[in-house]
Coordinates of C-alpha atoms and ligand atoms in Angstrom, one line a residue:
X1108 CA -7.3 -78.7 11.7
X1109 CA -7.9 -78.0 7.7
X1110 CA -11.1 -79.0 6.2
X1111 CA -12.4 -78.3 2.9
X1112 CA -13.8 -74.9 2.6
X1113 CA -17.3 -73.9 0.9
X1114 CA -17.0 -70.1 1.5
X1115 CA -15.0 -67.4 1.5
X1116 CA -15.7 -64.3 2.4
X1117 CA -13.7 -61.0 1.9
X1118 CA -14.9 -57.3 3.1
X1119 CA -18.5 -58.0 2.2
X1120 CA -18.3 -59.8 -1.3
X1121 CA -18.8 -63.6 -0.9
X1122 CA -16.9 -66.0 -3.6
X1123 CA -17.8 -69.5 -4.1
X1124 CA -14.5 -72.1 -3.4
X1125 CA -12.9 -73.0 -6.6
X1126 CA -10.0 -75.2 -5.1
X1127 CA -8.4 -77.1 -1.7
X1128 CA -8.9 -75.1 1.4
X1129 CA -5.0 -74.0 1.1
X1130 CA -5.8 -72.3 -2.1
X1131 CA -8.7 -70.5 -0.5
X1132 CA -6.5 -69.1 2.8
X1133 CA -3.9 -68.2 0.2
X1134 CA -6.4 -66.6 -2.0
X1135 CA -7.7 -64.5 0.7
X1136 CA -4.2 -63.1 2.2
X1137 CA -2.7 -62.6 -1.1
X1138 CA -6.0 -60.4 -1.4
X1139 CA -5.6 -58.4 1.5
X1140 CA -1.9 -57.4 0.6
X1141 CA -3.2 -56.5 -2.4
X1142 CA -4.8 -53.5 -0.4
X1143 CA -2.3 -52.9 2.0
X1144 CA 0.9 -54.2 0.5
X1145 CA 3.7 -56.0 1.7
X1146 CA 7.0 -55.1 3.9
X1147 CA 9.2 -57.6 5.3
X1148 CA 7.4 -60.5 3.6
X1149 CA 8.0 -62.3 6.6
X1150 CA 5.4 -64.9 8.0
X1151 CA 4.7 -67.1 10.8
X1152 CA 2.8 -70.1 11.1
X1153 CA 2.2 -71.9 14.5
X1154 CA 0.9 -75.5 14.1
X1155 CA 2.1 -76.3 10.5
X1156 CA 0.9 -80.1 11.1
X1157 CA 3.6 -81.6 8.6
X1158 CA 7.7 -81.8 8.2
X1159 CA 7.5 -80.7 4.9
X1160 CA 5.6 -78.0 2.4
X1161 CA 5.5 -81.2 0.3
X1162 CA 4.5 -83.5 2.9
X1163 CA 2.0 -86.0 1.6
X1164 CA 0.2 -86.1 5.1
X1165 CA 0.2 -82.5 5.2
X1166 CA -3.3 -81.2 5.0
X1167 CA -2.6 -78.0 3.8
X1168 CA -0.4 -75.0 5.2
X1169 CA -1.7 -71.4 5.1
X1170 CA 1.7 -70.2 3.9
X1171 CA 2.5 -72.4 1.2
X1172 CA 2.5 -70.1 -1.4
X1173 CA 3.7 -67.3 0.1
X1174 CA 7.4 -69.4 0.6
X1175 CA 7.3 -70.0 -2.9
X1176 CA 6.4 -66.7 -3.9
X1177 CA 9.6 -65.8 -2.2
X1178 CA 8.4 -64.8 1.4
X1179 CA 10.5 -66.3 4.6
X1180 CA 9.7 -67.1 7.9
X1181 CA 9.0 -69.5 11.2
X1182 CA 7.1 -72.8 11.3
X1183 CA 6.3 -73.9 14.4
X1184 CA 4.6 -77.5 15.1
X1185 CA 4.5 -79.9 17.9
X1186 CA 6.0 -82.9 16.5
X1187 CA 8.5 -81.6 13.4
X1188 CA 11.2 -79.9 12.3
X1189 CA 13.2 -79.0 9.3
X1190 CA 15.7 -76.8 8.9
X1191 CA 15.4 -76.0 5.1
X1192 CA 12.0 -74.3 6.1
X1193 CA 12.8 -73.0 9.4
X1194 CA 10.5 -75.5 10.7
X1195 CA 10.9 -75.7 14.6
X1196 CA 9.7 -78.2 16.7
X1197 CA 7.8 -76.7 20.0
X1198 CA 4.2 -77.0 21.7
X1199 CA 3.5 -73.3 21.4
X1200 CA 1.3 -72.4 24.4
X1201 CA -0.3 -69.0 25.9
X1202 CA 2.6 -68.5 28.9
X1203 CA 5.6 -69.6 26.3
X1204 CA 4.3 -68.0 22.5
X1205 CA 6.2 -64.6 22.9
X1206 CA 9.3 -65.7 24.4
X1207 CA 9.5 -68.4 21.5
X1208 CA 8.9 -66.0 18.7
X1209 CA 11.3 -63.9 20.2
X1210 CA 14.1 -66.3 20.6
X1211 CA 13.6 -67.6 17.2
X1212 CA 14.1 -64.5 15.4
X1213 CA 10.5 -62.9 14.8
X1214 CA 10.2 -59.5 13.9
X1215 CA 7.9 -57.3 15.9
X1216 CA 5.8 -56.6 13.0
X1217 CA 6.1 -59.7 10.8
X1218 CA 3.4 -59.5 7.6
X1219 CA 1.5 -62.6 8.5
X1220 CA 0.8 -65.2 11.5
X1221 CA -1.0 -67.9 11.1
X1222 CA -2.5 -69.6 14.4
X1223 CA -4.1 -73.4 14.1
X1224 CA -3.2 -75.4 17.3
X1225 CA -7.0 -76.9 17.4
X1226 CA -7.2 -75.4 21.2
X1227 CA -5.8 -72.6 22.9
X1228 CA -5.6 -70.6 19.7
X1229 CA -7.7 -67.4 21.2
X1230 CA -4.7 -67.1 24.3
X1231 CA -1.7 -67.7 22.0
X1232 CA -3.4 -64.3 20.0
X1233 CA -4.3 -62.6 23.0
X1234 CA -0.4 -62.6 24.5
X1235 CA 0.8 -62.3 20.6
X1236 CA -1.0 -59.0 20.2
X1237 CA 0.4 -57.9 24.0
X1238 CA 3.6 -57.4 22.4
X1239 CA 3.7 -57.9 18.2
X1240 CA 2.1 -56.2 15.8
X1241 CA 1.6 -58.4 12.9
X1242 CA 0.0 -57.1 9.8
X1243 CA -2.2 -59.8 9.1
X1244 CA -3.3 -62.9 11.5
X1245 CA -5.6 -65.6 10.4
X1246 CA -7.0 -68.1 13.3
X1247 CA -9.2 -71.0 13.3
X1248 CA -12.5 -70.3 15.2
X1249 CA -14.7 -72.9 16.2
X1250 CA -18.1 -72.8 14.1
X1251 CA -20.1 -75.1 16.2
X1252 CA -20.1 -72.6 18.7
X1253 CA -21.9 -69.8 16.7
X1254 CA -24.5 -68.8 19.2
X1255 CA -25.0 -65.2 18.0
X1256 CA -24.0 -62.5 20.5
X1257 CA -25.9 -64.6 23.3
X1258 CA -22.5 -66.2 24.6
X1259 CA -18.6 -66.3 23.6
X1260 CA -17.5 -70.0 24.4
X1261 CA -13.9 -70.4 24.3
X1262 CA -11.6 -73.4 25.2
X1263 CA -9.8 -72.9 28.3
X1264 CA -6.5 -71.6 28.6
X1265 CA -4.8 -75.4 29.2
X1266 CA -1.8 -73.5 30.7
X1267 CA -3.5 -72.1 34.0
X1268 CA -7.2 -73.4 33.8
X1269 CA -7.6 -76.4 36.2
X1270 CA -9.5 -79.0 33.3
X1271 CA -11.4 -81.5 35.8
X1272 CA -12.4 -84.9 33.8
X1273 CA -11.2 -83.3 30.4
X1274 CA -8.0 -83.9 28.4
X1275 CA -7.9 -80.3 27.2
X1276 CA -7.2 -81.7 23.2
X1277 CA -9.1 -82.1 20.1
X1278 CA -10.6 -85.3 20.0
X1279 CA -12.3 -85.5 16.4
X1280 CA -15.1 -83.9 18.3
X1281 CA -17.0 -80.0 18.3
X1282 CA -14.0 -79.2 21.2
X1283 CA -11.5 -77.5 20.0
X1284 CA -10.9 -73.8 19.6
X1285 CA -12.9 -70.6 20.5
X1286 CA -15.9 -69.0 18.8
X1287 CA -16.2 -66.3 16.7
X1288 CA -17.3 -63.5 19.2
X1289 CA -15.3 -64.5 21.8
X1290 CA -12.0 -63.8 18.9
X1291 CA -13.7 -60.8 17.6
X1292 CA -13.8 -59.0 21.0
X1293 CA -10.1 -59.9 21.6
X1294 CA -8.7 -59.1 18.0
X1295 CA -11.2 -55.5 18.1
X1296 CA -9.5 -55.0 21.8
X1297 CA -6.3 -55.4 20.3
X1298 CA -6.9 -53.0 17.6
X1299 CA -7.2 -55.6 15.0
X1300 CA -10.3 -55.9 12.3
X1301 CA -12.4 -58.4 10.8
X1302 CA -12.0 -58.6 7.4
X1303 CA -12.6 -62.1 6.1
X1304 CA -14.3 -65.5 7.2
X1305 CA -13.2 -68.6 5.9
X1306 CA -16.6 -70.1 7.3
X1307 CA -16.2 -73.2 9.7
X1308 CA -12.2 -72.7 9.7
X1309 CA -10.6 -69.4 10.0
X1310 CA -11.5 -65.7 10.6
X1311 CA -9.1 -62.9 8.9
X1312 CA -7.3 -60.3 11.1
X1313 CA -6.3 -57.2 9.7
X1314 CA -4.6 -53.9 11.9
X1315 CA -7.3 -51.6 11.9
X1316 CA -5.4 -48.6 11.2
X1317 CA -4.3 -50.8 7.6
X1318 CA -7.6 -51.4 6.5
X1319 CA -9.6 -48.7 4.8
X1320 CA -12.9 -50.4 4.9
X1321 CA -15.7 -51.4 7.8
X1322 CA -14.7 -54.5 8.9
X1323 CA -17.2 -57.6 9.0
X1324 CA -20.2 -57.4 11.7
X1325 CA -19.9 -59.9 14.1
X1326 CA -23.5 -61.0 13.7
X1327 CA -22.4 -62.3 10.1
X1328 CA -19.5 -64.6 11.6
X1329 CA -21.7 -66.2 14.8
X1330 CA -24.1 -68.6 12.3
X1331 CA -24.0 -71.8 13.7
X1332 CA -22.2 -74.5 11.7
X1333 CA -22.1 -78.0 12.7
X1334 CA -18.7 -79.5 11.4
X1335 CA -17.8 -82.2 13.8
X1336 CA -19.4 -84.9 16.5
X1337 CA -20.8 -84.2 19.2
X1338 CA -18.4 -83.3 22.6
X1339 CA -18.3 -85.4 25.4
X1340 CA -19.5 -84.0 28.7
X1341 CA -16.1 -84.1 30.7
X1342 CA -14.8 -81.5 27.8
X1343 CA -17.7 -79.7 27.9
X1344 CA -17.3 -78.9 31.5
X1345 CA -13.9 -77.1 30.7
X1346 CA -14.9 -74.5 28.5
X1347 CA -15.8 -70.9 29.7
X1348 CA -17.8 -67.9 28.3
X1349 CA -14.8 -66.0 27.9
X1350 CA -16.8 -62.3 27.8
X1351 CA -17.5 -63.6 31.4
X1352 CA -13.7 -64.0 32.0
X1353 CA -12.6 -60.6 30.2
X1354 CA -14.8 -58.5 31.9
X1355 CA -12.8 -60.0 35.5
X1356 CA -15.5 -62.7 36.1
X1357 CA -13.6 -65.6 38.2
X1358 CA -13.3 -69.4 35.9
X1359 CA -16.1 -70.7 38.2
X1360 CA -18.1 -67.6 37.0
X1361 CA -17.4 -68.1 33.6
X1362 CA -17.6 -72.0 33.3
X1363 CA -21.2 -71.0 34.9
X1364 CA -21.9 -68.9 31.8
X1365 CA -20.7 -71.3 29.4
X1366 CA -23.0 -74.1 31.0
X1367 CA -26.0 -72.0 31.5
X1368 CA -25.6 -71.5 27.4
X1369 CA -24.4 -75.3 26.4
X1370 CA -27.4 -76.6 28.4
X1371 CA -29.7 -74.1 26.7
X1372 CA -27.9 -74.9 22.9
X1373 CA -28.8 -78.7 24.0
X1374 CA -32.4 -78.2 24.9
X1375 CA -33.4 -76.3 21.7
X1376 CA -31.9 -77.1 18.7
X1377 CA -34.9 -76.4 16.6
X1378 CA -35.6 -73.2 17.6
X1379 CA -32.2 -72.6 16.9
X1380 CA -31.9 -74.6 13.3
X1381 CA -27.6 -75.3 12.3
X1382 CA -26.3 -75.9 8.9
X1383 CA -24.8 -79.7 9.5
X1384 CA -22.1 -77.7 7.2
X1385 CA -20.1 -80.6 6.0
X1386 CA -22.3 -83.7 5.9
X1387 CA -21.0 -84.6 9.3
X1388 CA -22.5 -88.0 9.5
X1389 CA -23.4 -87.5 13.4
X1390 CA -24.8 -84.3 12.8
X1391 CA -27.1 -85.4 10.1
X1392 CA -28.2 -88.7 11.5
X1393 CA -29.2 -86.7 15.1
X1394 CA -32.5 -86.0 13.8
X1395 CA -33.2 -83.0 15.9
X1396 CA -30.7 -81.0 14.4
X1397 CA -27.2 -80.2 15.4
X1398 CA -25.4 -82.4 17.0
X1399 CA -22.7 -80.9 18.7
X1400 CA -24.1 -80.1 21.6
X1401 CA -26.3 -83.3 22.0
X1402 CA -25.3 -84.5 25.3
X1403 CA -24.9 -81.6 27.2
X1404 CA -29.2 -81.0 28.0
X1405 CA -28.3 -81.5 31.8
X1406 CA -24.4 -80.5 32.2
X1407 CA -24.2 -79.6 35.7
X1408 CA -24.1 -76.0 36.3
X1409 CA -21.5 -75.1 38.7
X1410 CA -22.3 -73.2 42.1
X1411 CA -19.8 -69.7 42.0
X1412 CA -20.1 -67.5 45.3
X1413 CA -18.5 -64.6 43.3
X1414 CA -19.2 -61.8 45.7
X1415 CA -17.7 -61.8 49.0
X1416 CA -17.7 -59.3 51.4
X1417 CA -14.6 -57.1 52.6
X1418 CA -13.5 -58.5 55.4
X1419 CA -12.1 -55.4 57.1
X1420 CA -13.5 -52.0 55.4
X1421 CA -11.7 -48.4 56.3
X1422 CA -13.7 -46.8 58.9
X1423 CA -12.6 -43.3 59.7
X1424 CA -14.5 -41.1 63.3
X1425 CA -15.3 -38.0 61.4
X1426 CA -17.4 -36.3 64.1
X1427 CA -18.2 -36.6 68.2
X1428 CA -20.9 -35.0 70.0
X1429 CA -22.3 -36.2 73.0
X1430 CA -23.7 -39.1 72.2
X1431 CA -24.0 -38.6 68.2
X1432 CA -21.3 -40.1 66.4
X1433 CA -20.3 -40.2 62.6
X1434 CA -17.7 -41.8 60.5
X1435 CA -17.2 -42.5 57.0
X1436 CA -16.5 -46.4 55.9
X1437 CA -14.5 -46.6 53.1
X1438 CA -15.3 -49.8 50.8
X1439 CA -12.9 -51.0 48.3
X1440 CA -14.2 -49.4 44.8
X1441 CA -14.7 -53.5 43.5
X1442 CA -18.1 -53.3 45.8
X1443 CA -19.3 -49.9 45.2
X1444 CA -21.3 -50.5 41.8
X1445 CA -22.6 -53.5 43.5
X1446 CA -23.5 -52.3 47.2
X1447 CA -25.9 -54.8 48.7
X1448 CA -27.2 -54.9 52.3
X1449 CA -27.5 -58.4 52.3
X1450 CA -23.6 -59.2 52.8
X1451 CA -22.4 -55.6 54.1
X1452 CA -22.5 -56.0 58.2
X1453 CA -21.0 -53.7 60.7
X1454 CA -19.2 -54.4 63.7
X1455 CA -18.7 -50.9 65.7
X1456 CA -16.3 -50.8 68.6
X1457 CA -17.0 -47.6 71.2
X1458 CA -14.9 -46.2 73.9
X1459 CA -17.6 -44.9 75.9
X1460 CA -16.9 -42.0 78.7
X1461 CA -13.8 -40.9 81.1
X1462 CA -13.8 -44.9 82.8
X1463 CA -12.7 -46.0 79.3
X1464 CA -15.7 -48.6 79.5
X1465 CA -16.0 -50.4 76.1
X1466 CA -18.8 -51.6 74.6
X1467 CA -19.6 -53.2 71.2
X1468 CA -22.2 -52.9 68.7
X1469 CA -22.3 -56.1 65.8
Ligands
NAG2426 C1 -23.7 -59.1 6.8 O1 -25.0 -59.7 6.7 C2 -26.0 -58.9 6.2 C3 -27.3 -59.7 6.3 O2 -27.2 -61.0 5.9 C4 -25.6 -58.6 4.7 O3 -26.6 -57.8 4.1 C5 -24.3 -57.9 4.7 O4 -23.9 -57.7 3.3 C6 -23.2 -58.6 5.4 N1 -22.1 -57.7 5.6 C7 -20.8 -58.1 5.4 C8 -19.7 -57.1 5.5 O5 -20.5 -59.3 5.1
NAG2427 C1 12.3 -80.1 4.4 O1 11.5 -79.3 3.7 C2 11.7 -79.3 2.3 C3 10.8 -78.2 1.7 O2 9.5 -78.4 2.0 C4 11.5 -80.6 1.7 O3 11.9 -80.6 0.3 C5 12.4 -81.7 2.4 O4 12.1 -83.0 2.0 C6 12.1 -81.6 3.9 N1 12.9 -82.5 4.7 C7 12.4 -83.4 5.5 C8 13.4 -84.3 6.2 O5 11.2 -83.6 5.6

């Protein structure tokens, strides 16, 4: 999704937008290779939105002026091709991205990828970065979701992530995409830094080992921007607090998360005051504020019973002596940093004296 841009901002120094938001992602690449140069001049872009560089409906491709400064590459989109441009027609998702690049020719560490598919973007960069290293990555991030470091709400991954009353697409509403911290944390995992914001539309991914500056603090890219009407509740039930996920919280756990914060986003939208960045007419008509959030004050939060208890732990007899006995249970390591009487019951089975009488203990 392209919108006009207002802001760019580059390793610290902020520029006001002179020109279409293509000029301004253009602008910013061309400036990173400025620092760390160019090699195969080879880029990819996955949801190009057009069949054409020229394409009147187009609303602006990120690598544009790299083809006509002579750069090459793959265009992937889910409803064109053209062969002149290398254009391939494919709905790029999470489980088929690598394989794709692979079979259409990508090398491992192409200059530039682009990712704008208005959803699952975050995934299709986590498995990218499993495997490529590309120099440079920008990615759309979802701006309505700047909540600070307080939560990391991310669109669901539509290839493996059950989506309930949800269509898992953009619908001209706040859905689409993943927020800013939950990108940062995947992109710094992955060894990648921060190095530009093009605010309510794409955040700038350098290697870190390229870059020879501090990258951009996450607290400057979480501002909350209100660019687009307000989500319905059947989407809002499908997204997930993705620092919930990544630390090897289950979906239920992480849905949780992401409820607990959209119902606490929906309640207090002055104490928390948004920019209704671009005019959005339902944002600035919702008098409280931002709207994007609007009719989510009483999403249902779901119920997660997260922590089970082993069914069968190891018990080994370490000692005998009379009628003193000792042994050593063995949990699985998952419980051990969260030991808690409550769910941990024993069951002990004795063989009691020559007779072989038994006798149990729950
Ligand atoms: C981050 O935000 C702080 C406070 O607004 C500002 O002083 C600083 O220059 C920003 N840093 C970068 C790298 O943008
Ligand atoms: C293919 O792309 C080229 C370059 O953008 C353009 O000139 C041509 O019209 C496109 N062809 C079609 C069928 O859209």
């Amino acid at each position: 999704m392209k919108l006009a841009l207002l802001v760019v901002l580059l390793a610290g120094c902020v520029r006001e937008a002179q020109s279409s938001s293509q000029g301004q992602q253009d602008g910013i690449v061309r400036s990173i290779f400025e620092v760390i140069s160019t090699t195969n001049r080879y880029f990819v872009e996955l949801g190009f939105d057009a069949a054409s560089y020229e394409d009147p409906g187009a609303t602006g491709s990120n690598t544009h002026a790299l083809w006509l400064d002579g750069w090459r590459g793959l265009l992937i989109d889910g409803d064109h091709e053209n062969e002149t441009i290398n254009l391939h027609r494919a709905f790029v998702t999470s489980s088929n991205v690598v394989a794709l690049l692979r079979k259409l020719g990508t090398p491992l560490e192409p200059d530039y990828i682009s990712i704008d598919v208005d959803s699952t973007d975050l995934y299709i960069l986590e498995r990218v970065l499993t495997t490529l290293r590309p120099r440079v990555v920008t990615i759309e991030y979802n701006s309505n979701f700047g909540d600070g470091d307080s939560s990391a709400l991310a669109f669901p991954d539509t290839d493996w992530m059950p989506l309930g009353a949800s269509k898992g697409a953009f619908a001209a509403t706040c859905f689409y995409g993943s927020s800013a911290s939950a990108i940062y944390a995947v992109a710094t995992a992955a060894g990648y830094v921060v190095v530009g914001v093009v605010y309510g539309l794409d955040l700038v991914l350098v290697r870190a080992s390229l870059w020879p500056h501090p990258g951009i603090p996450l607290a400057n890219l979480t501002k909350r921007l209100d660019t687009w009407p307000a989500m319905s509740v059947e989407d809002a039930a499908a997204l997930i607090d993705h620092s919930v996920y990544a630390a090897g919280g289950s979906l239920c756990a992480a849905r949780r998360a992401a409820a607990i914060a959209l119902r606490r986003l929906a309640r207090a939208p002055n104490l928390e005051p948004c920019t209704c960045f671009l005019g959005d007419a339902d944002c600035v008509q919702f008098t409280k504020g931002c709207s994007c959030f609007r009719d989510l004050a009483d999403l249902p939060v779901p119920d997660c019973v997260d922590v089970t208890s082993p069914h069968a732990a190891d018990v080994k007899a370490v000692s005998v002596e009379g009628h003193r006995w000792r042994a050593r249970v063995d949990l699985p390591a998952a419980y051990l940093d969260r030991l808690d009487a409550s769910w941990f019951r024993t069951s002990v089975k004795i063989d009691v004296g020559p007779g072989g009488a038994t006798e149990k203990y729950g």
